[in-house]
């Protein structure tokens, strides 16, 4: 009985980590989807970002950038951020002939086709998990928004399987999450970040880029730790 309780407790902790991970990926996904509303800006400005202090350099720098950028959010911040999102991530402007739309094909496919091999590959992964984009999404499956949202969905599913005692399936999804980060996000995100940092002028989205990169790198270690914990239990 003691071992069963220990295992259940370990799964509770793992599920908590997975739920936090899901929420964080969903938050990041929204930042790349469209310009922020005033409500979103006010909500972020009211957050205590010190709670996210991790000792991870990129994450800590990124949250500090966001905190500083939102200190004077009633001085036209929403308009400034909307313009910057549109010119950079919305593709309204180019930098040395290159567009910074967060779409994998622009960085992985020399043809620059939005619906090219990168999109087809992530579509296959989504289908294998019985997922597809809602009609009218207006962006390819390999847009960063959907890749990050997919990681959130996988995290929720992993927690559900752990609660049901389906350890093998939970481990499979942890492995899939790791593989997806390595093979479908980090293969092109550093190029996006480099281009974005050359184009961005304000601290807010520079901070978003740092947080995204830092969290992806941290997440790979988190997944390793989760898998080891689950298998021990």
Short mmCIF file of C-alpha atoms in Angstrom, two decimals:
data_model
loop_
_atom_site.label_atom_id
_atom_site.label_comp_id
_atom_site.label_asym_id
_atom_site.label_seq_id
_atom_site.Cartn_x
_atom_site.Cartn_y
_atom_site.Cartn_z
CA UNK A 1 0.00 0.00 0.00
CA UNK A 2 2.86 2.35 0.75
CA UNK A 3 4.22 2.03 -2.79
CA UNK A 4 0.78 2.67 -4.29
CA UNK A 5 0.40 5.86 -2.32
CA UNK A 6 3.88 7.00 -3.25
CA UNK A 7 3.11 6.38 -6.93
CA UNK A 8 -0.22 8.21 -6.74
CA UNK A 9 1.46 11.17 -5.06
CA UNK A 10 4.14 11.24 -7.74
CA UNK A 11 1.45 11.24 -10.43
CA UNK A 12 -0.34 14.12 -8.69
CA UNK A 13 2.84 16.18 -8.79
CA UNK A 14 3.49 15.22 -12.40
CA UNK A 15 -0.06 16.18 -13.37
CA UNK A 16 0.40 19.55 -11.69
CA UNK A 17 3.53 20.18 -13.74
CA UNK A 18 1.75 19.09 -16.91
CA UNK A 19 -1.19 21.41 -16.26
CA UNK A 20 1.12 24.37 -15.64
CA UNK A 21 3.01 23.46 -18.79
CA UNK A 22 -0.22 23.33 -20.79
CA UNK A 23 -1.34 26.74 -19.55
CA UNK A 24 2.03 28.29 -20.30
CA UNK A 25 2.13 26.97 -23.86
CA UNK A 26 -1.42 28.19 -24.43
CA UNK A 27 -0.44 31.65 -23.20
CA UNK A 28 2.56 31.73 -25.53
CA UNK A 29 0.46 30.53 -28.47
CA UNK A 30 -1.93 33.44 -28.01
CA UNK A 31 0.87 36.00 -28.18
CA UNK A 32 1.70 34.96 -31.76
CA UNK A 33 -1.91 34.63 -32.96
CA UNK A 34 -3.03 38.26 -33.11
CA UNK A 35 -2.29 41.66 -31.52
CA UNK A 36 -3.12 41.92 -27.84
CA UNK A 37 -6.37 43.46 -26.68
CA UNK A 38 -6.40 46.08 -23.94
CA UNK A 39 -7.91 43.48 -21.61
CA UNK A 40 -4.99 41.10 -22.25
CA UNK A 41 -2.49 43.90 -21.69
CA UNK A 42 -4.14 44.93 -18.41
CA UNK A 43 -4.22 41.30 -17.24
CA UNK A 44 -0.53 40.79 -18.02
CA UNK A 45 0.38 44.09 -16.39
CA UNK A 46 -1.35 42.93 -13.21
CA UNK A 47 0.60 39.70 -13.02
CA UNK A 48 3.40 39.18 -10.53
CA UNK A 49 6.15 38.09 -12.89
CA UNK A 50 8.48 37.44 -9.97
CA UNK A 51 6.50 34.22 -9.55
CA UNK A 52 8.06 33.08 -12.84
CA UNK A 53 11.63 33.63 -11.63
CA UNK A 54 13.40 30.40 -12.48
CA UNK A 55 17.08 31.22 -12.56
CA UNK A 56 16.91 30.57 -16.31
CA UNK A 57 18.61 33.58 -17.90
CA UNK A 58 16.42 33.91 -21.00
CA UNK A 59 13.17 33.47 -19.08
CA UNK A 60 14.12 35.94 -16.37
CA UNK A 61 15.30 38.53 -18.92
CA UNK A 62 12.16 38.06 -20.98
CA UNK A 63 9.78 38.54 -18.07
CA UNK A 64 11.72 41.62 -16.99
CA UNK A 65 11.37 43.05 -20.50
CA UNK A 66 7.61 42.48 -20.44
CA UNK A 67 7.24 43.95 -16.95
CA UNK A 68 9.13 47.08 -17.97
CA UNK A 69 7.23 47.41 -21.25
CA UNK A 70 3.85 47.32 -19.49
CA UNK A 71 4.66 49.72 -16.65
CA UNK A 72 3.14 52.63 -18.62
CA UNK A 73 0.44 50.71 -20.41
CA UNK A 74 -1.99 53.65 -20.51
CA UNK A 75 0.25 55.72 -22.79
CA UNK A 76 -0.70 54.16 -26.10
CA UNK A 77 0.86 50.78 -25.38
CA UNK A 78 -1.90 48.78 -27.07
CA UNK A 79 -1.57 50.74 -30.32
CA UNK A 80 2.22 50.53 -30.26
CA UNK A 81 2.20 46.78 -29.66
CA UNK A 82 -0.49 46.19 -32.29
CA UNK A 83 1.56 48.08 -34.87
CA UNK A 84 4.68 46.14 -33.98
CA UNK A 85 2.91 42.77 -34.09
CA UNK A 86 1.37 43.59 -37.47
CA UNK A 87 4.59 44.84 -39.02
CA UNK A 88 6.66 41.93 -37.70
CA UNK A 89 4.57 38.79 -37.09
CA UNK A 90 1.74 39.89 -39.35
CA UNK A 91 4.09 40.24 -42.30
CA UNK A 92 3.32 43.89 -43.10
CA UNK A 93 7.02 44.72 -43.36
CA UNK A 94 10.16 42.89 -44.43
CA UNK A 95 13.76 43.09 -43.22
CA UNK A 96 16.37 42.74 -45.97
CA UNK A 97 13.77 41.01 -48.10
CA UNK A 98 12.72 38.54 -45.41
CA UNK A 99 9.35 38.34 -43.66
CA UNK A 100 9.02 37.39 -40.00
CA UNK A 101 5.64 35.66 -40.04
CA UNK A 102 6.02 32.82 -37.47
CA UNK A 103 5.42 30.10 -40.02
CA UNK A 104 7.83 27.17 -40.26
CA UNK A 105 7.84 26.95 -44.06
CA UNK A 106 9.25 30.46 -44.40
CA UNK A 107 12.35 29.30 -42.55
CA UNK A 108 12.60 25.63 -43.52
CA UNK A 109 11.47 25.60 -47.15
CA UNK A 110 13.62 27.42 -49.71
CA UNK A 111 10.57 27.90 -51.90
CA UNK A 112 8.91 29.88 -49.10
CA UNK A 113 5.61 28.11 -49.72
CA UNK A 114 3.32 28.38 -46.70
CA UNK A 115 1.66 25.06 -47.51
CA UNK A 116 4.88 23.19 -48.14
CA UNK A 117 6.63 20.16 -46.58
CA UNK A 118 6.86 21.67 -43.07
CA UNK A 119 3.10 22.21 -42.98
CA UNK A 120 2.43 18.73 -44.37
CA UNK A 121 4.63 17.10 -41.75
CA UNK A 122 3.02 18.77 -38.74
CA UNK A 123 -0.41 18.09 -40.26
CA UNK A 124 0.48 14.41 -40.27
CA UNK A 125 1.46 14.56 -36.60
CA UNK A 126 -1.80 16.31 -35.71
CA UNK A 127 -3.84 13.73 -37.63
CA UNK A 128 -2.11 10.88 -35.85
CA UNK A 129 -3.41 12.39 -32.61
CA UNK A 130 -6.88 12.81 -34.17
CA UNK A 131 -6.56 16.61 -34.22
CA UNK A 132 -7.09 19.17 -36.95
CA UNK A 133 -7.41 22.92 -37.22
CA UNK A 134 -10.83 24.47 -37.03
CA UNK A 135 -12.17 25.67 -40.36
CA UNK A 136 -11.39 29.31 -41.03
CA UNK A 137 -8.21 29.41 -38.94
CA UNK A 138 -6.59 31.36 -41.77
CA UNK A 139 -3.08 30.13 -41.01
CA UNK A 140 -1.15 26.98 -41.88
CA UNK A 141 -0.82 24.12 -39.41
CA UNK A 142 2.89 24.87 -39.02
CA UNK A 143 2.25 28.40 -37.71
CA UNK A 144 3.94 28.79 -34.33
CA UNK A 145 0.60 29.46 -32.67
CA UNK A 146 -0.68 26.01 -33.57
CA UNK A 147 2.57 24.21 -32.81
CA UNK A 148 2.58 25.67 -29.30
CA UNK A 149 -1.12 24.95 -28.88
CA UNK A 150 -0.48 21.35 -29.91
CA UNK A 151 2.09 21.04 -27.11
CA UNK A 152 -0.55 22.32 -24.69
CA UNK A 153 -3.04 19.71 -25.92
CA UNK A 154 -0.45 16.94 -25.54
CA UNK A 155 0.30 18.07 -22.00
CA UNK A 156 -3.37 17.94 -21.00
CA UNK A 157 -3.74 14.50 -22.60
CA UNK A 158 -0.67 13.22 -20.78
CA UNK A 159 -2.11 14.31 -17.43
CA UNK A 160 -5.43 12.60 -18.24
CA UNK A 161 -3.67 9.31 -18.99
CA UNK A 162 -1.64 9.52 -15.80
CA UNK A 163 -4.78 10.05 -13.72
CA UNK A 164 -6.29 7.01 -15.41
CA UNK A 165 -3.20 4.96 -14.56
CA UNK A 166 -2.29 4.58 -18.25
CA UNK A 167 1.42 5.02 -17.77
CA UNK A 168 2.58 3.62 -21.11
CA UNK A 169 0.38 6.03 -23.05
CA UNK A 170 1.51 8.93 -20.86
CA UNK A 171 5.14 8.08 -21.54
CA UNK A 172 4.41 7.87 -25.27
CA UNK A 173 2.95 11.36 -25.23
CA UNK A 174 5.89 12.70 -23.24
CA UNK A 175 8.21 11.25 -25.88
CA UNK A 176 6.05 12.74 -28.63
CA UNK A 177 6.17 16.15 -26.94
CA UNK A 178 9.96 16.00 -26.73
CA UNK A 179 10.23 14.94 -30.36
CA UNK A 180 7.85 17.68 -31.48
CA UNK A 181 9.80 20.41 -29.68
CA UNK A 182 13.08 19.17 -31.13
CA UNK A 183 11.95 18.37 -34.68
CA UNK A 184 9.11 20.79 -35.36
CA UNK A 185 9.75 23.91 -33.27
CA UNK A 186 13.42 24.31 -32.42
CA UNK A 187 14.40 23.45 -36.01
CA UNK A 188 13.27 26.94 -37.06
CA UNK A 189 12.41 29.05 -34.02
CA UNK A 190 16.02 30.31 -33.55
CA UNK A 191 15.93 31.70 -37.11
CA UNK A 192 12.60 33.38 -36.40
CA UNK A 193 14.00 34.84 -33.18
CA UNK A 194 17.10 36.21 -34.89
CA UNK A 195 15.04 37.92 -37.58
CA UNK A 196 12.44 39.19 -35.12
CA UNK A 197 15.04 40.72 -32.80
CA UNK A 198 16.48 42.58 -35.79
CA UNK A 199 13.03 44.04 -36.56
CA UNK A 200 11.47 44.63 -33.14
CA UNK A 201 11.85 48.04 -31.53
CA UNK A 202 10.02 47.68 -28.21
CA UNK A 203 10.88 45.53 -25.23
CA UNK A 204 7.61 43.63 -25.02
CA UNK A 205 7.93 41.32 -28.02
CA UNK A 206 11.68 41.04 -27.55
CA UNK A 207 10.78 39.67 -24.14
CA UNK A 208 8.25 37.30 -25.70
CA UNK A 209 10.94 35.90 -27.99
CA UNK A 210 13.32 35.34 -25.08
CA UNK A 211 10.64 33.68 -22.98
CA UNK A 212 9.62 31.36 -25.81
CA UNK A 213 13.17 30.22 -26.53
CA UNK A 214 14.01 29.87 -22.85
CA UNK A 215 10.87 27.89 -22.12
CA UNK A 216 11.35 25.51 -25.05
CA UNK A 217 14.86 24.71 -23.83
CA UNK A 218 13.69 24.33 -20.24
CA UNK A 219 10.78 22.16 -21.35
CA UNK A 220 13.08 19.54 -22.85
CA UNK A 221 14.68 19.09 -19.44
CA UNK A 222 11.28 19.13 -17.76
CA UNK A 223 10.05 16.34 -20.04
CA UNK A 224 13.10 14.23 -19.24
CA UNK A 225 12.46 14.68 -15.52
CA UNK A 226 8.75 13.92 -15.91
CA UNK A 227 9.40 10.72 -17.81
CA UNK A 228 11.94 9.53 -15.24
CA UNK A 229 9.53 10.34 -12.39
CA UNK A 230 6.60 8.55 -14.03
CA UNK A 231 8.63 5.45 -14.82
CA UNK A 232 9.96 5.29 -11.25
CA UNK A 233 6.41 5.36 -9.92
#
